[in-house]
PDB file of C-alpha atoms and ligand atoms in Angstrom:
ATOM      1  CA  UNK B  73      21.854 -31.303 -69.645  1.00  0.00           C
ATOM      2  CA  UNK B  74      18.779 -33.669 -69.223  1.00  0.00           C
ATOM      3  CA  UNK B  75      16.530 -30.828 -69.920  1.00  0.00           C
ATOM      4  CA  UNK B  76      18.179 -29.730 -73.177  1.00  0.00           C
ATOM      5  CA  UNK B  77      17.545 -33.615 -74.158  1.00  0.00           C
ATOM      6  CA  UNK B  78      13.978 -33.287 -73.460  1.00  0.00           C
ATOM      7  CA  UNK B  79      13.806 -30.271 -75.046  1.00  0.00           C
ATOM      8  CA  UNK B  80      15.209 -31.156 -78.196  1.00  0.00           C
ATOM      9  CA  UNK B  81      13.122 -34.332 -78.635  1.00  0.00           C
ATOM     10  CA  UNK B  82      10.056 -32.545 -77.567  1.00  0.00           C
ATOM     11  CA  UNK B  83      10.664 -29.936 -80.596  1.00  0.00           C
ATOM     12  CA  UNK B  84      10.961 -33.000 -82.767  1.00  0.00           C
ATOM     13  CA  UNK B  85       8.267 -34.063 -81.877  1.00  0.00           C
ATOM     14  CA  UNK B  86       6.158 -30.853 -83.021  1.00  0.00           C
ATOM     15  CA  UNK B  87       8.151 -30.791 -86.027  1.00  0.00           C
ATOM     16  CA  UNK B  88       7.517 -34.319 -87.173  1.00  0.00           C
ATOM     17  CA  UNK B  89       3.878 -33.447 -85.888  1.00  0.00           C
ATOM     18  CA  UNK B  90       3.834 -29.405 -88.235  1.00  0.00           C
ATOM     19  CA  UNK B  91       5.475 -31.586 -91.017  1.00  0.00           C
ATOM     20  CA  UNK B  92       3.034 -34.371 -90.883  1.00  0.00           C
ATOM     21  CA  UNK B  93      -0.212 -32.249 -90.418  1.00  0.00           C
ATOM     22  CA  UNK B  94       0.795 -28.896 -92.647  1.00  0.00           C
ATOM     23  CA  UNK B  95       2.859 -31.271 -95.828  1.00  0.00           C
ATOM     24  CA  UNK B  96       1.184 -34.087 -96.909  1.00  0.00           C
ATOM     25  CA  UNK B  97       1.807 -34.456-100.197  1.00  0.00           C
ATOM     26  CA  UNK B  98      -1.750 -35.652-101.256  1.00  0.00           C
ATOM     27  CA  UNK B  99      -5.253 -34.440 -99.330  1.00  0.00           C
ATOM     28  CA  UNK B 100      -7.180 -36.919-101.085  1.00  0.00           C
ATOM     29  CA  UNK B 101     -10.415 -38.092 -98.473  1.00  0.00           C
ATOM     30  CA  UNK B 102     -11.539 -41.781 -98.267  1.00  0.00           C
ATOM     31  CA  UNK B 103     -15.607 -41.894 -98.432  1.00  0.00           C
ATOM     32  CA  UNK B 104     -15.952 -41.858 -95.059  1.00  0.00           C
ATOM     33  CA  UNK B 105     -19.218 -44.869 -94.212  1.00  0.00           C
ATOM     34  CA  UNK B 106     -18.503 -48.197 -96.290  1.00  0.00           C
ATOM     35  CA  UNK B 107     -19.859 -48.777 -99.686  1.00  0.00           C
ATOM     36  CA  UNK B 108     -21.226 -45.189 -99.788  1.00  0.00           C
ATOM     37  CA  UNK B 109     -21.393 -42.551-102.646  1.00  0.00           C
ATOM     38  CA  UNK B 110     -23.185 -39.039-103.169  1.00  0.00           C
ATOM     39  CA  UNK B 111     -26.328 -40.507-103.543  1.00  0.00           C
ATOM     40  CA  UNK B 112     -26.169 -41.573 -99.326  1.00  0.00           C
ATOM     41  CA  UNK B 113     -26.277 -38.144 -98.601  1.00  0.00           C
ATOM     42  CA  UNK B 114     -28.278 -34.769 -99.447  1.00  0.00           C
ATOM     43  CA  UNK B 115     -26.261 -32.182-100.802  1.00  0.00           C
ATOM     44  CA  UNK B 116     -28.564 -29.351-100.014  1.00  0.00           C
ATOM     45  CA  UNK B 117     -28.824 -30.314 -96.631  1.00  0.00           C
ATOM     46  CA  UNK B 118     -25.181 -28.926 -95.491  1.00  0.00           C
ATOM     47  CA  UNK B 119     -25.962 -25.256 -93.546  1.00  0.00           C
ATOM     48  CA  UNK B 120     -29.823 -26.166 -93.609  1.00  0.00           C
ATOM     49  CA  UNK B 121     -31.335 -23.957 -91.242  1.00  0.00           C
ATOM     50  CA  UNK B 122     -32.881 -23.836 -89.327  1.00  0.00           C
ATOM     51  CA  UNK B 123     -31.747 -27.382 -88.499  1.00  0.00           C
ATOM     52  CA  UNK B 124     -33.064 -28.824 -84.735  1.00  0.00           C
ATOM     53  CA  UNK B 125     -31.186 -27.517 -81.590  1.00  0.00           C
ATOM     54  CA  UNK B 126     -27.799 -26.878 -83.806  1.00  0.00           C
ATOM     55  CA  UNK B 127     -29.551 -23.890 -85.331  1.00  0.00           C
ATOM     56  CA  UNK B 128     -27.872 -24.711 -88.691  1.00  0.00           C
ATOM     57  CA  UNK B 129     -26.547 -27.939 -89.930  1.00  0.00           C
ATOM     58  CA  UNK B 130     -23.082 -27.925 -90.093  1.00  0.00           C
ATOM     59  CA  UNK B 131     -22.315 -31.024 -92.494  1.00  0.00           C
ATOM     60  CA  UNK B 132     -23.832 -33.905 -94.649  1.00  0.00           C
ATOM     61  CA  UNK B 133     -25.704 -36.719 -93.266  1.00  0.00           C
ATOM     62  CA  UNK B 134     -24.914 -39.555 -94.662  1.00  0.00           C
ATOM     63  CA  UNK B 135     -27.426 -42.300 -94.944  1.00  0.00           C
ATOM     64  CA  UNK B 136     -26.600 -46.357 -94.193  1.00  0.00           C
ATOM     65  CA  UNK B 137     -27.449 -49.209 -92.353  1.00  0.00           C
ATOM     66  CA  UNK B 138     -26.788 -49.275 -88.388  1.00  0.00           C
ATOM     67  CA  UNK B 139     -23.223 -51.048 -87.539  1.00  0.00           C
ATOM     68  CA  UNK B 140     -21.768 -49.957 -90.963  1.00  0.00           C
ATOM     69  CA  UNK B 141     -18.249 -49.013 -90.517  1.00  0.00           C
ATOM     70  CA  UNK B 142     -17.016 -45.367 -90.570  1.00  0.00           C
ATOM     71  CA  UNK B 143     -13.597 -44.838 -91.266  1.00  0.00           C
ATOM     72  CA  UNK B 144     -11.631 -42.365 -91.037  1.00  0.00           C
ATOM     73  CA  UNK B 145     -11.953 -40.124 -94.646  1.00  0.00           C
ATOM     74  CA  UNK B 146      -8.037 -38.215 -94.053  1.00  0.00           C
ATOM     75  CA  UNK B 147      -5.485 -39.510 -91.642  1.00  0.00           C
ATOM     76  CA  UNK B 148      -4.773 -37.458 -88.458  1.00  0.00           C
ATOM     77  CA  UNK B 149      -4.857 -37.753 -84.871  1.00  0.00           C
ATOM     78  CA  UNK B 150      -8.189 -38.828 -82.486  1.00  0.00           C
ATOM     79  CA  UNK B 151      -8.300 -35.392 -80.524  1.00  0.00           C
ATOM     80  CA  UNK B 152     -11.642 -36.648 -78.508  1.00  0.00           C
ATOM     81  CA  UNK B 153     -13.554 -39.911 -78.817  1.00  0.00           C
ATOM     82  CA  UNK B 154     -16.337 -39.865 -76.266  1.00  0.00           C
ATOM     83  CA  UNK B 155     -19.678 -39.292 -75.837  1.00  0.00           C
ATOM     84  CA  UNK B 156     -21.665 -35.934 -76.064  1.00  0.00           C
ATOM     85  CA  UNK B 157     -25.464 -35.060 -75.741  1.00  0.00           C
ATOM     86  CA  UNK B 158     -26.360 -33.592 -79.564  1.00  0.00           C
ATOM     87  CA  UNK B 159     -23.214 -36.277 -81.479  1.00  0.00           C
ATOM     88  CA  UNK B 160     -23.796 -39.017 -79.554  1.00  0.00           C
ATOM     89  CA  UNK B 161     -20.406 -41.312 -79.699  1.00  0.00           C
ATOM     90  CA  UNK B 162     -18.452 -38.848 -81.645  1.00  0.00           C
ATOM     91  CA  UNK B 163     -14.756 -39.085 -82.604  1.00  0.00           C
ATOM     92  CA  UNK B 164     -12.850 -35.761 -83.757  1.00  0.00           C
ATOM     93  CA  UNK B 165      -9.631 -36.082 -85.971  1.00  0.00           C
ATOM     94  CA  UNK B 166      -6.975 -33.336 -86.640  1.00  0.00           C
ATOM     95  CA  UNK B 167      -6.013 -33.996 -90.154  1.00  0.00           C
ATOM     96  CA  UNK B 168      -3.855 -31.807 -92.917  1.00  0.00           C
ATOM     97  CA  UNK B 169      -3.736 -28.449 -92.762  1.00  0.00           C
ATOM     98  CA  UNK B 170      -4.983 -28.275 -89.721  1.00  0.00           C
ATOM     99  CA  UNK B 171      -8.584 -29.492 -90.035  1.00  0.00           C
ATOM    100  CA  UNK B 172     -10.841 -31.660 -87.842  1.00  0.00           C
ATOM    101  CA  UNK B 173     -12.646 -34.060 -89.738  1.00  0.00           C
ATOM    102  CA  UNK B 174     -16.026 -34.858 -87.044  1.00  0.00           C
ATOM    103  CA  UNK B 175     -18.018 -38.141 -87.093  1.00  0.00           C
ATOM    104  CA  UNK B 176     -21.233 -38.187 -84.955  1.00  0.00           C
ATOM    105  CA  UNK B 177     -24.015 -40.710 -83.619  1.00  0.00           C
ATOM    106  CA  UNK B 178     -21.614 -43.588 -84.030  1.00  0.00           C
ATOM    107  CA  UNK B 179     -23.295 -46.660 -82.514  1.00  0.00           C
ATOM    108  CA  UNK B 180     -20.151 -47.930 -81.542  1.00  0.00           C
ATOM    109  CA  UNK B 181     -16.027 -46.014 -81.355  1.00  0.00           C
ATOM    110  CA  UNK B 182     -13.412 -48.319 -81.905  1.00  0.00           C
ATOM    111  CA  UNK B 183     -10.500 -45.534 -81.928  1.00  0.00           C
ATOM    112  CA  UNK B 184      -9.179 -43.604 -78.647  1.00  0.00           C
ATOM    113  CA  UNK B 185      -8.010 -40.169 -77.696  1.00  0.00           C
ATOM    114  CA  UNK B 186      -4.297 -39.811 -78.949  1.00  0.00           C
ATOM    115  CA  UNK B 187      -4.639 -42.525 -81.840  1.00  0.00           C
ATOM    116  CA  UNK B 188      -2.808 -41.882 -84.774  1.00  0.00           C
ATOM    117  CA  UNK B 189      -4.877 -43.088 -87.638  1.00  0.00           C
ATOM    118  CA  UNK B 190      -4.307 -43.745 -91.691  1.00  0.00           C
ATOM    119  CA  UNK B 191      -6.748 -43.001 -94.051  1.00  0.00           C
ATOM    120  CA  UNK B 192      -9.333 -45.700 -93.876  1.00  0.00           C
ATOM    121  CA  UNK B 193      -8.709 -47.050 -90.948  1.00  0.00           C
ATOM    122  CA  UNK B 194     -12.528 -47.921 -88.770  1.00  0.00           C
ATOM    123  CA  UNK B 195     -13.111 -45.164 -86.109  1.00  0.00           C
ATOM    124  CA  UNK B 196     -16.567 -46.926 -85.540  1.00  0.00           C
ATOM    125  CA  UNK B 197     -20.059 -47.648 -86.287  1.00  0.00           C
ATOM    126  CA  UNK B 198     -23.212 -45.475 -87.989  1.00  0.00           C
ATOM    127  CA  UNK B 199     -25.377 -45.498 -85.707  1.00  0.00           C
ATOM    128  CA  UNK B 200     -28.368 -43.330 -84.132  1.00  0.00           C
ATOM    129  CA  UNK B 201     -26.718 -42.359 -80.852  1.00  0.00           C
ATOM    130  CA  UNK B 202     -27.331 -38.547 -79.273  1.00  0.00           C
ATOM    131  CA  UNK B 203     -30.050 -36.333 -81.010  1.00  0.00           C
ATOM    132  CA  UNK B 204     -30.401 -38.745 -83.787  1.00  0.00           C
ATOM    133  CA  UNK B 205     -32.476 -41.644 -81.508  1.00  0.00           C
ATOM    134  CA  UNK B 206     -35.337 -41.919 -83.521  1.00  0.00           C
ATOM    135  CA  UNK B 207     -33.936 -41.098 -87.046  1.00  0.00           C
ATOM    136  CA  UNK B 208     -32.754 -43.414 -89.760  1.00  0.00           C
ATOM    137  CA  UNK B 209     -28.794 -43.935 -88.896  1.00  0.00           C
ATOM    138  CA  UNK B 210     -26.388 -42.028 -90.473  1.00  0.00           C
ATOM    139  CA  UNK B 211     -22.984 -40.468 -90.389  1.00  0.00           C
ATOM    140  CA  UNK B 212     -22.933 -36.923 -89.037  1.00  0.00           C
ATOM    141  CA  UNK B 213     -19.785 -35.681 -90.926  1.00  0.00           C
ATOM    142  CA  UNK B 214     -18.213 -32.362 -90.785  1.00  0.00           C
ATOM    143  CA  UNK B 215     -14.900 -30.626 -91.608  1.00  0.00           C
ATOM    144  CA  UNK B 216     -13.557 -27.624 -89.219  1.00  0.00           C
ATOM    145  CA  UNK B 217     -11.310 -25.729 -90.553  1.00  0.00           C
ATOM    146  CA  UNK B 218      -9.289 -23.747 -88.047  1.00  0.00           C
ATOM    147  CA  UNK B 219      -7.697 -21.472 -91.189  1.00  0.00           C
ATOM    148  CA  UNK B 220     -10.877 -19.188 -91.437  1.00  0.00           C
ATOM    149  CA  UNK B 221     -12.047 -18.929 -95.185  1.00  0.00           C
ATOM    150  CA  UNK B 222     -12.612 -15.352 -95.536  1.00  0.00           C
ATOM    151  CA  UNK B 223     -14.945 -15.828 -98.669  1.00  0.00           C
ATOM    152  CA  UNK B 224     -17.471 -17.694 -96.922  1.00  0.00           C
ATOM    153  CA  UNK B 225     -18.397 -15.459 -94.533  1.00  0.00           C
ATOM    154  CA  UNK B 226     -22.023 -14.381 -94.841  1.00  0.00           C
ATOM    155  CA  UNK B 227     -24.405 -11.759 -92.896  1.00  0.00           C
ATOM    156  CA  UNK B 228     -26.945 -13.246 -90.509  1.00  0.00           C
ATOM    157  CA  UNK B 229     -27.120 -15.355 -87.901  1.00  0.00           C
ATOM    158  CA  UNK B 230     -24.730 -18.317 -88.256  1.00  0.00           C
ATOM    159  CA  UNK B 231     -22.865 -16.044 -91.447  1.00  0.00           C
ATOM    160  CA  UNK B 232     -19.582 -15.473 -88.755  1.00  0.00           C
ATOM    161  CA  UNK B 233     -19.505 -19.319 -88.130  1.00  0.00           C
ATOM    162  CA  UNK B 234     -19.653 -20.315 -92.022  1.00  0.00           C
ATOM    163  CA  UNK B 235     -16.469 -19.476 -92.425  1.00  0.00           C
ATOM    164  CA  UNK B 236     -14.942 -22.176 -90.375  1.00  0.00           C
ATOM    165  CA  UNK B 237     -16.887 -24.938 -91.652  1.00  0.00           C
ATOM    166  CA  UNK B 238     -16.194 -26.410 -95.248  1.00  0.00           C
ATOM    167  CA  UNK B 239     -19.069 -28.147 -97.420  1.00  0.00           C
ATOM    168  CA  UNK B 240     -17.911 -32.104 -96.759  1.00  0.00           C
ATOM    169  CA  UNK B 241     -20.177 -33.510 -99.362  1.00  0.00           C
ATOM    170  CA  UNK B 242     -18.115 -30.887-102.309  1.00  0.00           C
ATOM    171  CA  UNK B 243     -14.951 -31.931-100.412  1.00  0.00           C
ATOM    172  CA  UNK B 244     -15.517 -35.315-100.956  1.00  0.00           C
ATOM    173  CA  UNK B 245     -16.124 -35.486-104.745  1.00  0.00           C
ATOM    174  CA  UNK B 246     -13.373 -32.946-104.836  1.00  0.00           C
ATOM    175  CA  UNK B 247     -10.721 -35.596-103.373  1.00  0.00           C
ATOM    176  CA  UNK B 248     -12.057 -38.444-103.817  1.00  0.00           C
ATOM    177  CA  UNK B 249      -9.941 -41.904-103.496  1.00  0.00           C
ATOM    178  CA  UNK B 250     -12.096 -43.693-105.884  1.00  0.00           C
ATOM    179  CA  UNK B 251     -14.217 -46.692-104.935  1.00  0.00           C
ATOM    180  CA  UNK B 252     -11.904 -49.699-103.769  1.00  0.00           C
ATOM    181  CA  UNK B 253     -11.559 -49.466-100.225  1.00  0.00           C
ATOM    182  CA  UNK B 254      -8.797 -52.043 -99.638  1.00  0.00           C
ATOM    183  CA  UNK B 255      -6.612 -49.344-101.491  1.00  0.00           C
ATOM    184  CA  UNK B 256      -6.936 -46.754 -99.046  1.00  0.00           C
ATOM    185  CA  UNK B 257      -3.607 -46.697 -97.591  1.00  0.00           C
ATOM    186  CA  UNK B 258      -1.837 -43.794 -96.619  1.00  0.00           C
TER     187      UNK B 258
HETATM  188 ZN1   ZN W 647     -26.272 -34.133 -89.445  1.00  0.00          ZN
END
C-alpha cells in the first residue's frame, strides 16, 4: 500500500514537472545581464569558428561590467551550478520545452543545484572566471535544445552539433520581455 502512495505522488510529481516544462503558456526570455540590450553583444559572433579551445562558439557574449547581475532569461530548474575549467562558475537551467538556458564565467553563483527559479530571478554575477581570465567580463549565454532542429544541420565539422544549439542573441529579440526589469515575473 505504501508503495502505491509513493508511486502515485512520484508520477505527480513528473506530471506537474512535463506540464510545467512542455506548457507554459508564454516563452517570452528576460534579457539575461542587467540593463543590457543587443548592442552588449555581437551578433555575428554566435558559431564563430574557429573560436579558442571550444572549436566553435556556441552562443553570444554579452558585454558588462564585472559583478553585474545575471538573471535567469526563462524560468526552469538549476540542473548544475558549479565550477568547470572552459565556463568558469557556470549555472545550467532546464527551461520550456525542454531547453537548457547556460550562463558561464559568472564571478559569483547565487542559485544551487535543484533550485526552482522564475524568470528574472539573479543566478549570479558577470564575471571573467574559467577561459575568460584575461578578457573583458561578459555573460557566456547559450540555449541547448534537446529537440534537435533538423534545419540547422550543416556539413563540416561542428555542422552535426548546430542543430542542438539555437542562436540566443535572435532568441532574445524574438521574445523579448521589454525593458523594465521589476516586471519580470513569471
Ligand atoms: Zn562566449
Amino acid at each position: 500500500m505504501k508503495r502505491t502512495w509513493r508511486r502515485l505522488i512520484l508520477a505527480g510529481l513528473v506530471a506537474v514537472l512535463v506540464l510545467f516544462l512542455g506548457f507554459v503558456p508564454s516563452d517570452r526570455l528576460a534579457m539575461p545581464v542587467k540593463g543590457a540590450s543587443s548592442a552588449d553583444w555581437n551578433p555575428k559572433s554566435f558559431w564563430c569558428s574557429p573560436w579558442g579551445k571550444s572549436g566553435v562558439h556556441r552562443g553570444i557574449d554579452i558585454f558588462a561590467q564585472e559583478g553585474t547581475p545575471v538573471m535567469a532569461a526563462s524560468p526552469g530548474i538549476v540542473v548544475y551550478a558549479g565550477y568547470d575549467t572552459i565556463g568558469g562558475n557556470v549555472v545550467s537551467i532546464l527551461g520550456p520545452k525542454w531547453r537548457i538556458h547556460y550562463y558561464a564565467h559568472l564571478k559569483e553563483i547565487a542559485v544551487k543545484n535543484g533550485d526552482f527559479l522564475h524568470r528574472g530571478v539573479e543566478v549570479g554575477t558577470v564575471g571573467c572566471t574559467g577561459n575568460a581570465a584575461g578578457k573583458p567580463p561578459h555573460l557566456h549565454y547559450a540555449i541547448v535544445t534537446q529537440i534537435p532542429h533538423v534545419r540547422q544541420w550543416r556539413g563540416g565539422k561542428y555542422g552535426f552539433d548546430r542543430m542542438f544549439y539555437l542562436d540566443p542573441g535572435a532568441e532574445l529579440t524574438k521574445h523579448a520581455m521589454g525593458g523594465d526589469t521589476s516586471k519580470w515575473k513569471d
